Each structure stands twice: as C-alpha cells, then as structure tokens.
Amino acid sequence: MEKKRTSLELLQAELPPTQEEQVAVNPPLQKRHLGSAEPRIKRARLTRQNLAEFNKMSKKNPDPISDSRSTTVRPTSTITSGFADKARRSGILDPRSSKPPKNLNDIRKRWRLLKEYNVDDDYDQVYNQDCNGLPEDLGFKYGLSTLQPDFVEGLEKEEFRPFPVDEYVPGAALYQNDPHSITLPQIAGEWPGNMREATIQSACSGAAMVYARSQALSYMGEEDPSGYASVTTFTTDGTSLNLYAHYATPVEDDESRVEYHQYLISSTNLTSTYQGHKDGRRGLRNAQDYANDQSEQLRDQLKQYWKQNRSKLPSVAVGVYSLEVEPRPHAMEGDEDASPHVL
C-alpha cells in the first residue's frame, strides 16, 4: 500500500526541468538598464498545468505548411454520389449543358471518317434500314433474314429517270414504294461492335450489291471482267477498320451457280497512332469516291442504253398498263389500276 501511494505522489509531483526545457521556457534575462520602466519578466514554472497551456497556445496558430494534410478537405471521387453537382458548382459543364465551339465544323471535318456528298446530287446515305426491296428469290439468300446494313450509300431512284430501273433490274432499288430509294449502291458498311458479326453481315450486303450490279449489266448485255471487283464494304468497331472487295465467279462444277467473294483489301488500326487514323480515313474516303464514280457510270450507261433501245423494248414492265392502254374490258369493280404513271 505504501508503494502505491509513493508512486502516485511521484506522478503528481512537479517534474524537475531539463536544461533544454529551462532554456526554452525561461530564456536568459536581459539586464535592465537603470531607470528602465519595463517590468521584470516572471519565469513560468515547468508544471503539468503550464505544459498543457503551452500546448493549447501552439494549436491556435498552426503552421499552414506542416499542418496542410490535416486541414485539407477530402476530395470527392468521380464515382461518389453528388460528384456531378459538385463539378457543376465548380463550373465544369457536362455535354448536355455545354455549347458547341465556334470551330465545330472544322473539327468535324478533321475527324469525320465518312465523306459527305452534296445533297443536291441525290447521292444519299441511309443507316440501319431493312432492304425490303430485294427479291425473295435471290440465289444467295437461302432463308437468310432481310438485309439491314448499318450504312449504305448510293444514288436515289429519281436519278435514273426516265429509265424505270426497278422494273428492269431485279434488286436495284433497296426499299419498296420509295421514289427516293437507294438504287444500285456500290458501297456499304457495318459497325455492330462484334467484328466477326460485322464481317458476316458485310459479306451478305456485298453479295446483294454484286447481284444487282450483275443484273444491271446483264440487262445491257454486258458483264464485268472475270474476277473484277467494283463493290466495296467496310467494317469497324471504332478501333479497327477493314475494307473488302466483292465480286462473283461461277462455281467450277456448276456454272449455273455463282459464288460471292469477299476479299480483305486493308486493315487499319485507327487508335494506335494519328497516322493510322489518317490512313484509315483516307482509305475509306477513297473507297467512297470510287463507289460514287461506279454508281454514276452505271446510271449513265443504263439511261443511255434505255434511250437508244426504248423503241425495241416493251414500254413498261410485264403486267403493267401504259398510259395509253385502257384496262381490260372485263375488269371488275374493285380491281386495282396498276398503271405506273398514277402519282
């Protein structure tokens, strides 16, 4: 018991100051000049109470450099709830609230992969639309679903007038009951994300375009040279860009059947380097220009051939009345007038 009390008394006793503490707390007194009015400084004793007071005084004015970590507000992570509001209060706008830059058109021209043609030329682009104008008995379909390329580009049907291209060339117009339907396109593209799926879809789109082109040439008694490719497709997932050439050849064992080829022309990585992006962009735009030239050339050939031979050919397709021909005398009420000239 005596031991415990002795220990307690020692803890409560005043600690004798060390030499360093004496110097820090009790700086050496300067001699007062005689006649000075300054009061004599009273030394503070080194007790527990005084040490606690010194600690409080030192915490009132912390060093901004040494204490910066303890006073900094914890940052908000981008995945934390409320980050968007804090960013907005900080003057950071999201895409919806942002206004377009003044040089937006220049930026788009620099980075746009696909080339855009003058709308007045009736050379149009269509995205992700069913090609319901293709015949059901296409030789290569065999139960395949309706073609729906992500991108297809070509002349409108109006560009072939007065030649009724959809009546003489099976598979020429991609869309039914549409006077502005894309007709005899020479380029199409796919970008579903899965490159294997895109390759298969572009093979079917390429075959359909090759088929229609072959029908158009056959109408004029012509054909492409054997193994000659005029149709192009492309596939991309945003990283890679692949260009394919398409053509048809007869099957060796059975010349009544044809095989539709899809040959890889080039494969470009668009994101690894800026040069890669430029190469892919240039290659795709060159393919578009080539397809545009092929479309216009085929249109001009068809119109010229029809103009020169219209007197030798039926004026309209089989089963359709011309403007001068009256419907059959025994036509019953409710029969449809199939005249193509009715607007």
GROMACS .gro file of N, CA and C in nm, residues 55-219:
model
  495
   55ASN      N    1   0.066   2.387  -2.487
   55ASN     CA    2   0.015   2.306  -2.599
   55ASN      C    3  -0.107   2.372  -2.663
   56LYS      N    4  -0.197   2.425  -2.580
   56LYS     CA    5  -0.316   2.492  -2.632
   56LYS      C    6  -0.277   2.614  -2.716
   57MET      N    7  -0.179   2.689  -2.668
   57MET     CA    8  -0.137   2.809  -2.739
   57MET      C    9  -0.074   2.774  -2.874
   58SER      N   10  -0.001   2.664  -2.880
   58SER     CA   11   0.065   2.626  -3.006
   58SER      C   12  -0.035   2.578  -3.110
   59LYS      N   13  -0.149   2.524  -3.068
   59LYS     CA   14  -0.250   2.474  -3.161
   59LYS      C   15  -0.337   2.584  -3.219
   60LYS      N   16  -0.338   2.699  -3.160
   60LYS     CA   17  -0.424   2.807  -3.209
   60LYS      C   18  -0.377   2.862  -3.342
   61ASN      N   19  -0.246   2.865  -3.366
   61ASN     CA   20  -0.190   2.917  -3.491
   61ASN      C   21  -0.102   2.810  -3.556
   62PRO      N   22  -0.164   2.708  -3.619
   62PRO     CA   23  -0.084   2.600  -3.678
   62PRO      C   24  -0.007   2.649  -3.800
   63ASP      N   25   0.104   2.584  -3.823
   63ASP     CA   26   0.184   2.614  -3.941
   63ASP      C   27   0.109   2.565  -4.065
   64PRO      N   28   0.076   2.653  -4.161
   64PRO     CA   29  -0.003   2.611  -4.278
   64PRO      C   30   0.068   2.508  -4.363
   65ILE      N   31   0.202   2.505  -4.358
   65ILE     CA   32   0.276   2.409  -4.440
   65ILE      C   33   0.281   2.273  -4.374
   66SER      N   34   0.320   2.271  -4.243
   66SER     CA   35   0.334   2.143  -4.175
   66SER      C   36   0.201   2.079  -4.144
   67ASP      N   37   0.093   2.161  -4.137
   67ASP     CA   38  -0.037   2.105  -4.097
   67ASP      C   39  -0.134   2.098  -4.214
   68SER      N   40  -0.083   2.108  -4.338
   68SER     CA   41  -0.171   2.115  -4.455
   68SER      C   42  -0.250   1.987  -4.474
   69ARG      N   43  -0.191   1.873  -4.440
   69ARG     CA   44  -0.260   1.747  -4.461
   69ARG      C   45  -0.379   1.732  -4.369
   70SER      N   46  -0.366   1.781  -4.248
   70SER     CA   47  -0.474   1.763  -4.152
   70SER      C   48  -0.590   1.858  -4.178
   71THR      N   49  -0.567   1.969  -4.248
   71THR     CA   50  -0.673   2.067  -4.270
   71THR      C   51  -0.735   2.056  -4.410
   72THR      N   52  -0.676   1.976  -4.503
   72THR     CA   53  -0.728   1.965  -4.639
   72THR      C   54  -0.858   1.886  -4.642
   73VAL      N   55  -0.959   1.936  -4.720
   73VAL     CA   56  -1.086   1.865  -4.732
   73VAL      C   57  -1.066   1.742  -4.820
   74ARG      N   58  -1.123   1.631  -4.779
   74ARG     CA   59  -1.107   1.507  -4.854
   74ARG      C   60  -1.177   1.519  -4.990
   75PRO      N   61  -1.106   1.490  -5.102
   75PRO     CA   62  -1.166   1.506  -5.235
   75PRO      C   63  -1.278   1.406  -5.260
   76THR      N   64  -1.372   1.446  -5.349
   76THR     CA   65  -1.483   1.359  -5.386
   76THR      C   66  -1.447   1.281  -5.511
   77SER      N   67  -1.462   1.149  -5.507
   77SER     CA   68  -1.431   1.065  -5.622
   77SER      C   69  -1.538   1.082  -5.729
   78THR      N   70  -1.500   1.055  -5.856
   78THR     CA   71  -1.594   1.067  -5.967
   78THR      C   72  -1.708   0.966  -5.956
   79ILE      N   73  -1.686   0.856  -5.882
   79ILE     CA   74  -1.792   0.756  -5.867
   79ILE      C   75  -1.876   0.779  -5.743
   80THR      N   76  -1.842   0.883  -5.666
   80THR     CA   77  -1.917   0.912  -5.545
   80THR      C   78  -2.045   0.987  -5.579
   81SER      N   79  -2.151   0.956  -5.507
   81SER     CA   80  -2.278   1.026  -5.527
   81SER      C   81  -2.261   1.174  -5.496
   82GLY      N   82  -2.312   1.258  -5.584
   82GLY     CA   83  -2.301   1.401  -5.565
   82GLY      C   84  -2.184   1.466  -5.636
   83PHE      N   85  -2.101   1.384  -5.702
   83PHE     CA   86  -1.985   1.441  -5.772
   83PHE      C   87  -2.028   1.535  -5.884
   84ALA      N   88  -2.134   1.496  -5.959
   84ALA     CA   89  -2.179   1.578  -6.072
   84ALA      C   90  -2.223   1.717  -6.025
   85ASP      N   91  -2.295   1.722  -5.912
   85ASP     CA   92  -2.339   1.852  -5.860
   85ASP      C   93  -2.220   1.937  -5.816
   86LYS      N   94  -2.123   1.873  -5.751
   86LYS     CA   95  -2.005   1.948  -5.708
   86LYS      C   96  -1.925   1.999  -5.828
   87ALA      N   97  -1.916   1.916  -5.932
   87ALA     CA   98  -1.846   1.959  -6.053
   87ALA      C   99  -1.917   2.078  -6.118
   88ARG      N  100  -2.051   2.072  -6.120
   88ARG     CA  101  -2.128   2.183  -6.180
   88ARG      C  102  -2.108   2.311  -6.100
   89ARG      N  103  -2.107   2.301  -5.967
   89ARG     CA  104  -2.085   2.419  -5.884
   89ARG      C  105  -1.944   2.474  -5.903
   90SER      N  106  -1.853   2.388  -5.946
   90SER     CA  107  -1.715   2.431  -5.972
   90SER      C  108  -1.698   2.488  -6.112
   91GLY      N  109  -1.807   2.492  -6.190
   91GLY     CA  110  -1.800   2.548  -6.324
   91GLY      C  111  -1.767   2.448  -6.432
   92ILE      N  112  -1.775   2.318  -6.402
   92ILE     CA  113  -1.747   2.214  -6.501
   92ILE      C  114  -1.879   2.167  -6.561
   93LEU      N  115  -1.899   2.188  -6.691
   93LEU     CA  116  -2.025   2.155  -6.757
   93LEU      C  117  -2.020   2.016  -6.817
   94ASP      N  118  -2.134   1.947  -6.815
   94ASP     CA  119  -2.144   1.818  -6.882
   94ASP      C  120  -2.179   1.843  -7.029
   95PRO      N  121  -2.173   1.738  -7.115
   95PRO     CA  122  -2.202   1.758  -7.258
   95PRO      C  123  -2.337   1.820  -7.286
   96ARG      N  124  -2.437   1.787  -7.203
   96ARG     CA  125  -2.572   1.839  -7.227
   96ARG      C  126  -2.580   1.989  -7.205
   97SER      N  127  -2.503   2.040  -7.110
   97SER     CA  128  -2.507   2.183  -7.079
   97SER      C  129  -2.406   2.263  -7.159
   98SER      N  130  -2.312   2.196  -7.223
   98SER     CA  131  -2.206   2.266  -7.295
   98SER      C  132  -2.255   2.318  -7.430
   99LYS      N  133  -2.198   2.429  -7.472
   99LYS     CA  134  -2.231   2.488  -7.602
   99LYS      C  135  -2.126   2.448  -7.704
  100PRO      N  136  -2.164   2.438  -7.832
  100PRO     CA  137  -2.067   2.396  -7.934
  100PRO      C  138  -1.959   2.501  -7.954
  101PRO      N  139  -1.836   2.458  -7.983
  101PRO     CA  140  -1.730   2.556  -8.011
  101PRO      C  141  -1.754   2.623  -8.145
  102LYS      N  142  -1.696   2.739  -8.163
  102LYS     CA  143  -1.717   2.814  -8.286
  102LYS      C  144  -1.654   2.746  -8.408
  103ASN      N  145  -1.553   2.665  -8.384
  103ASN     CA  146  -1.487   2.595  -8.496
  103ASN      C  147  -1.533   2.450  -8.505
  104LEU      N  148  -1.659   2.424  -8.468
  104LEU     CA  149  -1.711   2.287  -8.467
  104LEU      C  150  -1.703   2.222  -8.605
  105ASN      N  151  -1.739   2.296  -8.708
  105ASN     CA  152  -1.737   2.238  -8.843
  105ASN      C  153  -1.597   2.196  -8.884
  106ASP      N  154  -1.498   2.278  -8.849
  106ASP     CA  155  -1.360   2.242  -8.882
  106ASP      C  156  -1.317   2.116  -8.808
  107ILE      N  157  -1.358   2.104  -8.682
  107ILE     CA  158  -1.322   1.986  -8.603
  107ILE      C  159  -1.386   1.862  -8.663
  108ARG      N  160  -1.512   1.872  -8.699
  108ARG     CA  161  -1.581   1.756  -8.757
  108ARG      C  162  -1.519   1.714  -8.890
  109LYS      N  163  -1.478   1.811  -8.969
  109LYS     CA  164  -1.415   1.778  -9.097
  109LYS      C  165  -1.283   1.705  -9.075
  110ARG      N  166  -1.210   1.745  -8.970
  110ARG     CA  167  -1.080   1.682  -8.945
  110ARG      C  168  -1.096   1.536  -8.902
  111TRP      N  169  -1.199   1.506  -8.824
  111TRP     CA  170  -1.210   1.374  -8.763
  111TRP      C  171  -1.316   1.285  -8.825
  112ARG      N  172  -1.397   1.338  -8.914
  112ARG     CA  173  -1.501   1.255  -8.974
  112ARG      C  174  -1.440   1.151  -9.066
  113LEU      N  175  -1.472   1.024  -9.041
  113LEU     CA  176  -1.420   0.917  -9.126
  113LEU      C  177  -1.491   0.916  -9.260
  114LEU      N  178  -1.624   0.917  -9.255
  114LEU     CA  179  -1.702   0.909  -9.378
  114LEU      C  180  -1.712   1.045  -9.446
  115LYS      N  181  -1.707   1.042  -9.574
  115LYS     CA  182  -1.722   1.164  -9.653
  115LYS      C  183  -1.869   1.190  -9.679
  116GLU      N  184  -1.909   1.316  -9.678
  116GLU     CA  185  -2.046   1.353  -9.707
  116GLU      C  186  -2.050   1.425  -9.842
  117TYR      N  187  -2.147   1.384  -9.924
  117TYR     CA  188  -2.159   1.442 -10.058
  117TYR      C  189  -2.271   1.545 -10.059
  118ASN      N  190  -2.270   1.629 -10.158
  118ASN     CA  191  -2.369   1.735 -10.172
  118ASN      C  192  -2.509   1.673 -10.185
  119VAL      N  193  -2.601   1.718 -10.099
  119VAL     CA  194  -2.736   1.661 -10.101
  119VAL      C  195  -2.807   1.690 -10.233
  120ASP      N  196  -2.765   1.794 -10.303
  120ASP     CA  197  -2.828   1.827 -10.431
  120ASP      C  198  -2.795   1.726 -10.540
  121ASP      N  199  -2.695   1.643 -10.516
  121ASP     CA  200  -2.656   1.544 -10.616
  121ASP      C  201  -2.740   1.417 -10.609
  122ASP      N  202  -2.833   1.409 -10.515
  122ASP     CA  203  -2.916   1.290 -10.496
  122ASP      C  204  -2.832   1.165 -10.474
  123TYR      N  205  -2.717   1.186 -10.413
  123TYR     CA  206  -2.631   1.073 -10.372
  123TYR      C  207  -2.642   1.067 -10.221
  124ASP      N  208  -2.716   0.967 -10.171
  124ASP     CA  209  -2.763   0.971 -10.034
  124ASP      C  210  -2.700   0.861  -9.949
  125GLN      N  211  -2.712   0.878  -9.816
  125GLN     CA  212  -2.668   0.779  -9.719
  125GLN      C  213  -2.787   0.736  -9.635
  126VAL      N  214  -2.797   0.606  -9.610
  126VAL     CA  215  -2.905   0.552  -9.527
  126VAL      C  216  -2.842   0.464  -9.419
  127TYR      N  217  -2.898   0.472  -9.298
  127TYR     CA  218  -2.842   0.398  -9.185
  127TYR      C  219  -2.943   0.298  -9.129
  128ASN      N  220  -2.899   0.174  -9.116
  128ASN     CA  221  -2.972   0.071  -9.041
  128ASN      C  222  -3.118   0.059  -9.084
  129GLN      N  223  -3.142   0.038  -9.211
  129GLN     CA  224  -3.279   0.025  -9.264
  129GLN      C  225  -3.292  -0.106  -9.341
  130ASP      N  226  -3.405  -0.176  -9.318
  130ASP     CA  227  -3.430  -0.303  -9.387
  130ASP      C  228  -3.434  -0.284  -9.538
  131CYS      N  229  -3.363  -0.370  -9.609
  131CYS     CA  230  -3.366  -0.367  -9.756
  131CYS      C  231  -3.481  -0.454  -9.805
  132ASN      N  232  -3.603  -0.404  -9.789
  132ASN     CA  233  -3.722  -0.484  -9.823
  132ASN      C  234  -3.753  -0.484  -9.972
  133GLY      N  235  -3.673  -0.413 -10.051
  133GLY     CA  236  -3.697  -0.411 -10.195
  133GLY      C  237  -3.627  -0.522 -10.270
  134LEU      N  238  -3.545  -0.601 -10.202
  134LEU     CA  239  -3.473  -0.709 -10.269
  134LEU      C  240  -3.566  -0.826 -10.297
  135PRO      N  241  -3.553  -0.891 -10.412
  135PRO     CA  242  -3.638  -1.007 -10.444
  135PRO      C  243  -3.621  -1.119 -10.342
  136GLU      N  244  -3.727  -1.194 -10.322
  136GLU     CA  245  -3.722  -1.306 -10.228
  136GLU      C  246  -3.644  -1.424 -10.283
  137ASP      N  247  -3.634  -1.432 -10.416
  137ASP     CA  248  -3.570  -1.549 -10.478
  137ASP      C  249  -3.424  -1.525 -10.512
  138LEU      N  250  -3.358  -1.436 -10.438
  138LEU     CA  251  -3.216  -1.415 -10.463
  138LEU      C  252  -3.141  -1.546 -10.440
  139GLY      N  253  -3.051  -1.577 -10.530
  139GLY     CA  254  -2.984  -1.706 -10.524
  139GLY      C  255  -2.901  -1.728 -10.400
  140PHE      N  256  -2.855  -1.621 -10.335
  140PHE     CA  257  -2.764  -1.639 -10.222
  140PHE      C  258  -2.834  -1.630 -10.086
  141LYS      N  259  -2.964  -1.604 -10.083
  141LYS     CA  260  -3.030  -1.581  -9.955
  141LYS      C  261  -3.053  -1.711  -9.877
  142TYR      N  262  -3.122  -1.806  -9.937
  142TYR     CA  263  -3.144  -1.937  -9.873
  142TYR      C  264  -3.191  -1.924  -9.728
  143GLY      N  265  -3.296  -1.848  -9.708
  143GLY     CA  266  -3.354  -1.837  -9.575
  143GLY      C  267  -3.288  -1.734  -9.485
  144LEU      N  268  -3.193  -1.656  -9.535
  144LEU     CA  269  -3.130  -1.553  -9.454
  144LEU      C  270  -3.230  -1.441  -9.426
  145SER      N  271  -3.214  -1.376  -9.313
  145SER     CA  272  -3.304  -1.267  -9.277
  145SER      C  273  -3.283  -1.148  -9.371
  146THR      N  274  -3.377  -1.055  -9.368
  146THR     CA  275  -3.369  -0.936  -9.454
  146THR      C  276  -3.242  -0.858  -9.424
  147LEU      N  277  -3.175  -0.817  -9.529
  147LEU     CA  278  -3.053  -0.740  -9.511
  147LEU      C  279  -3.084  -0.605  -9.449
  148GLN      N  280  -2.996  -0.563  -9.359
  148GLN     CA  281  -3.013  -0.434  -9.291
  148GLN      C  282  -2.874  -0.376  -9.259
  149PRO      N  283  -2.804  -0.329  -9.361
  149PRO     CA  284  -2.669  -0.276  -9.337
  149PRO      C  285  -2.673  -0.152  -9.247
  150ASP      N  286  -2.570  -0.138  -9.165
  150ASP     CA  287  -2.562  -0.019  -9.079
  150ASP      C  288  -2.546   0.108  -9.162
  151PHE      N  289  -2.484   0.094  -9.278
  151PHE     CA  290  -2.460   0.210  -9.364
  151PHE      C  291  -2.462   0.165  -9.509
  152VAL      N  292  -2.531   0.240  -9.592
  152VAL     CA  293  -2.526   0.216  -9.737
  152VAL      C  294  -2.537   0.351  -9.806
  153GLU      N  295  -2.467   0.364  -9.916
  153GLU     CA  296  -2.458   0.493  -9.985
  153GLU      C  297  -2.472   0.471 -10.135
  154GLY      N  298  -2.555   0.554 -10.198
  154GLY     CA  299  -2.573   0.540 -10.341
  154GLY      C  300  -2.668   0.644 -10.397
  155LEU      N  301  -2.693   0.634 -10.526
  155LEU     CA  302  -2.784   0.726 -10.595
  155LEU      C  303  -2.929   0.694 -10.561
  156GLU      N  304  -3.012   0.797 -10.560
  156GLU     CA  305  -3.155   0.776 -10.541
  156GLU      C  306  -3.219   0.729 -10.672
  157LYS      N  307  -3.332   0.663 -10.661
  157LYS     CA  308  -3.401   0.610 -10.779
  157LYS      C  309  -3.438   0.719 -10.877
  158GLU      N  310  -3.466   0.838 -10.826
  158GLU     CA  311  -3.502   0.951 -10.913
  158GLU      C  312  -3.390   0.984 -11.011
  159GLU      N  313  -3.267   0.954 -10.973
  159GLU     CA  314  -3.153   0.986 -11.059
  159GLU      C  315  -3.151   0.902 -11.187
  160PHE      N  316  -3.225   0.791 -11.189
  160PHE     CA  317  -3.225   0.703 -11.307
  160PHE      C  318  -3.338   0.736 -11.404
  161ARG      N  319  -3.428   0.827 -11.365
  161ARG     CA  320  -3.537   0.861 -11.455
  161ARG      C  321  -3.486   0.927 -11.582
  162PRO      N  322  -3.551   0.904 -11.696
  162PRO     CA  323  -3.682   0.837 -11.712
  162PRO      C  324  -3.675   0.685 -11.719
  163PHE      N  325  -3.555   0.628 -11.705
  163PHE     CA  326  -3.544   0.483 -11.709
  163PHE      C  327  -3.605   0.423 -11.582
  164PRO      N  328  -3.707   0.335 -11.594
  164PRO     CA  329  -3.768   0.271 -11.476
  164PRO      C  330  -3.680   0.157 -11.426
  165VAL      N  331  -3.575   0.192 -11.354
  165VAL     CA  332  -3.471   0.096 -11.320
  165VAL      C  333  -3.522  -0.020 -11.237
  166ASP      N  334  -3.615   0.007 -11.145
  166ASP     CA  335  -3.663  -0.101 -11.058
  166ASP      C  336  -3.751  -0.201 -11.132
  167GLU      N  337  -3.801  -0.164 -11.251
  167GLU     CA  338  -3.884  -0.255 -11.329
  167GLU      C  339  -3.801  -0.347 -11.418
  168TYR      N  340  -3.683  -0.303 -11.455
  168TYR     CA  341  -3.600  -0.380 -11.547
  168TYR      C  342  -3.481  -0.448 -11.479
  169VAL      N  343  -3.444  -0.402 -11.361
  169VAL     CA  344  -3.326  -0.457 -11.293
  169VAL      C  345  -3.367  -0.511 -11.156
  170PRO      N  346  -3.379  -0.643 -11.141
  170PRO     CA  347  -3.414  -0.700 -11.010
  170PRO      C  348  -3.309  -0.667 -10.904
  171GLY      N  349  -3.356  -0.627 -10.787
  171GLY     CA  350  -3.265  -0.597 -10.677
  171GLY      C  351  -3.198  -0.462 -10.684
  172ALA      N  352  -3.239  -0.378 -10.782
  172ALA     CA  353  -3.174  -0.248 -10.797
  172ALA      C  354  -3.211  -0.153 -10.683
  173ALA      N  355  -3.342  -0.137 -10.657
  173ALA     CA  356  -3.389  -0.048 -10.552
  173ALA      C  357  -3.394  -0.124 -10.419
  174LEU      N  358  -3.334  -0.070 -10.315
  174LEU     CA  359  -3.327  -0.141 -10.187
  174LEU      C  360  -3.458  -0.135 -10.110
  175TYR      N  361  -3.539  -0.031 -10.131
  175TYR     CA  362  -3.657  -0.010 -10.048
  175TYR      C  363  -3.783  -0.001 -10.134
  176GLN      N  364  -3.887  -0.070 -10.091
  176GLN     CA  365  -4.013  -0.073 -10.164
  176GLN      C  366  -4.089   0.059 -10.149
  177ASN      N  367  -4.165   0.092 -10.255
  177ASN     CA  368  -4.257   0.207 -10.251
  177ASN      C  369  -4.188   0.335 -10.204
  178ASP      N  370  -4.067   0.355 -10.249
  178ASP     CA  371  -3.992   0.474 -10.210
  178ASP      C  372  -3.923   0.531 -10.334
  179PRO      N  373  -3.977   0.642 -10.387
  179PRO     CA  374  -3.917   0.701 -10.508
  179PRO      C  375  -3.774   0.751 -10.487
  180HIS      N  376  -3.736   0.766 -10.360
  180HIS     CA  377  -3.600   0.812 -10.330
  180HIS      C  378  -3.513   0.699 -10.275
  181SER      N  379  -3.554   0.576 -10.301
  181SER     CA  380  -3.478   0.462 -10.251
  181SER      C  381  -3.336   0.461 -10.305
  182ILE      N  382  -3.241   0.422 -10.219
  182ILE     CA  383  -3.105   0.399 -10.267
  182ILE      C  384  -3.110   0.291 -10.375
  183THR      N  385  -3.046   0.316 -10.487
  183THR     CA  386  -3.055   0.225 -10.603
  183THR      C  387  -2.917   0.192 -10.656
  184LEU      N  388  -2.893   0.064 -10.674
  184LEU     CA  389  -2.765   0.012 -10.724
  184LEU      C  390  -2.646   0.073 -10.650
  185PRO      N  391  -2.645   0.064 -10.517
  185PRO     CA  392  -2.529   0.115 -10.442
  185PRO      C  393  -2.406   0.029 -10.467
  186GLN      N  394  -2.290   0.088 -10.446
  186GLN     CA  395  -2.164   0.017 -10.467
  186GLN      C  396  -2.079   0.012 -10.341
  187ILE      N  397  -2.133   0.060 -10.228
  187ILE     CA  398  -2.059   0.056 -10.101
  187ILE      C  399  -2.157   0.046  -9.985
  188ALA      N  400  -2.118  -0.031  -9.883
  188ALA     CA  401  -2.197  -0.045  -9.761
  188ALA      C  402  -2.101  -0.069  -9.645
  189GLY      N  403  -2.149  -0.048  -9.523
  189GLY     CA  404  -2.063  -0.064  -9.406
  189GLY      C  405  -2.136  -0.122  -9.287
  190GLU      N  406  -2.060  -0.182  -9.196
  190GLU     CA  407  -2.114  -0.242  -9.074
  190GLU      C  408  -2.029  -0.200  -8.955
  191TRP      N  409  -2.096  -0.168  -8.843
  191TRP     CA  410  -2.024  -0.137  -8.718
  191TRP      C  411  -2.101  -0.185  -8.595
  192PRO      N  412  -2.136  -0.313  -8.585
  192PRO     CA  413  -2.213  -0.360  -8.470
  192PRO      C  414  -2.131  -0.377  -8.343
  193GLY      N  415  -1.999  -0.364  -8.351
  193GLY     CA  416  -1.915  -0.385  -8.233
  193GLY      C  417  -1.842  -0.517  -8.239
  194ASN      N  418  -1.914  -0.624  -8.271
  194ASN     CA  419  -1.853  -0.756  -8.287
  194ASN      C  420  -1.803  -0.768  -8.430
  195MET      N  421  -1.672  -0.774  -8.447
  195MET     CA  422  -1.615  -0.772  -8.582
  195MET      C  423  -1.647  -0.899  -8.660
  196ARG      N  424  -1.660  -1.010  -8.593
  196ARG     CA  425  -1.696  -1.133  -8.664
  196ARG      C  426  -1.836  -1.122  -8.723
  197GLU      N  427  -1.928  -1.070  -8.643
  197GLU     CA  428  -2.065  -1.049  -8.690
  197GLU      C  429  -2.067  -0.945  -8.803
  198ALA      N  430  -1.988  -0.840  -8.788
  198ALA     CA  431  -1.983  -0.736  -8.891
  198ALA      C  432  -1.932  -0.791  -9.023
  199THR      N  433  -1.834  -0.880  -9.016
  199THR     CA  434  -1.777  -0.939  -9.138
  199THR      C  435  -1.881  -1.022  -9.212
  200ILE      N  436  -1.959  -1.100  -9.138
  200ILE     CA  437  -2.063  -1.183  -9.200
  200ILE      C  438  -2.171  -1.096  -9.263
  201GLN      N  439  -2.213  -0.992  -9.191
  201GLN     CA  440  -2.317  -0.903  -9.244
  201GLN      C  441  -2.269  -0.829  -9.369
  202SER      N  442  -2.143  -0.785  -9.368
  202SER     CA  443  -2.092  -0.715  -9.485
  202SER      C  444  -2.078  -0.809  -9.604
  203ALA      N  445  -2.054  -0.938  -9.578
  203ALA     CA  446  -2.048  -1.036  -9.687
  203ALA      C  447  -2.183  -1.045  -9.758
  204CYS      N  448  -2.291  -1.046  -9.679
  204CYS     CA  449  -2.426  -1.054  -9.737
  204CYS      C  450  -2.461  -0.925  -9.811
  205SER      N  451  -2.427  -0.810  -9.751
  205SER     CA  452  -2.455  -0.683  -9.818
  205SER      C  453  -2.377  -0.672  -9.948
  206GLY      N  454  -2.251  -0.715  -9.945
  206GLY     CA  455  -2.170  -0.711 -10.066
  206GLY      C  456  -2.226  -0.801 -10.175
  207ALA      N  457  -2.273  -0.921 -10.135
  207ALA     CA  458  -2.331  -1.013 -10.233
  207ALA      C  459  -2.456  -0.953 -10.298
  208ALA      N  460  -2.540  -0.885 -10.218
  208ALA     CA  461  -2.661  -0.824 -10.272
  208ALA      C  462  -2.627  -0.714 -10.373
  209MET      N  463  -2.525  -0.636 -10.343
  209MET     CA  464  -2.486  -0.529 -10.436
  209MET      C  465  -2.424  -0.585 -10.564
  210VAL      N  466  -2.344  -0.691 -10.549
  210VAL     CA  467  -2.286  -0.756 -10.667
  210VAL      C  468  -2.396  -0.816 -10.754
  211TYR      N  469  -2.496  -0.877 -10.690
  211TYR     CA  470  -2.608  -0.937 -10.763
  211TYR      C  471  -2.681  -0.830 -10.845
  212ALA      N  472  -2.715  -0.718 -10.781
  212ALA     CA  473  -2.788  -0.612 -10.852
  212ALA      C  474  -2.704  -0.553 -10.964
  213ARG      N  475  -2.576  -0.536 -10.940
  213ARG     CA  476  -2.489  -0.482 -11.045
  213ARG      C  477  -2.484  -0.579 -11.164
  214SER      N  478  -2.474  -0.708 -11.135
  214SER     CA  479  -2.471  -0.808 -11.243
  214SER      C  480  -2.599  -0.806 -11.324
  215GLN      N  481  -2.714  -0.787 -11.255
  215GLN     CA  482  -2.842  -0.780 -11.325
  215GLN      C  483  -2.850  -0.656 -11.415
  216ALA      N  484  -2.795  -0.544 -11.365
  216ALA     CA  485  -2.796  -0.421 -11.446
  216ALA      C  486  -2.710  -0.437 -11.570
  217LEU      N  487  -2.593  -0.497 -11.555
  217LEU     CA  488  -2.507  -0.519 -11.672
  217LEU      C  489  -2.568  -0.620 -11.767
  218SER      N  490  -2.631  -0.723 -11.712
  218SER     CA  491  -2.694  -0.825 -11.795
  218SER      C  492  -2.807  -0.766 -11.878
  219TYR      N  493  -2.880  -0.670 -11.822
  219TYR     CA  494  -2.988  -0.603 -11.895
  219TYR      C  495  -2.934  -0.537 -12.022
   0.00000   0.00000   0.00000
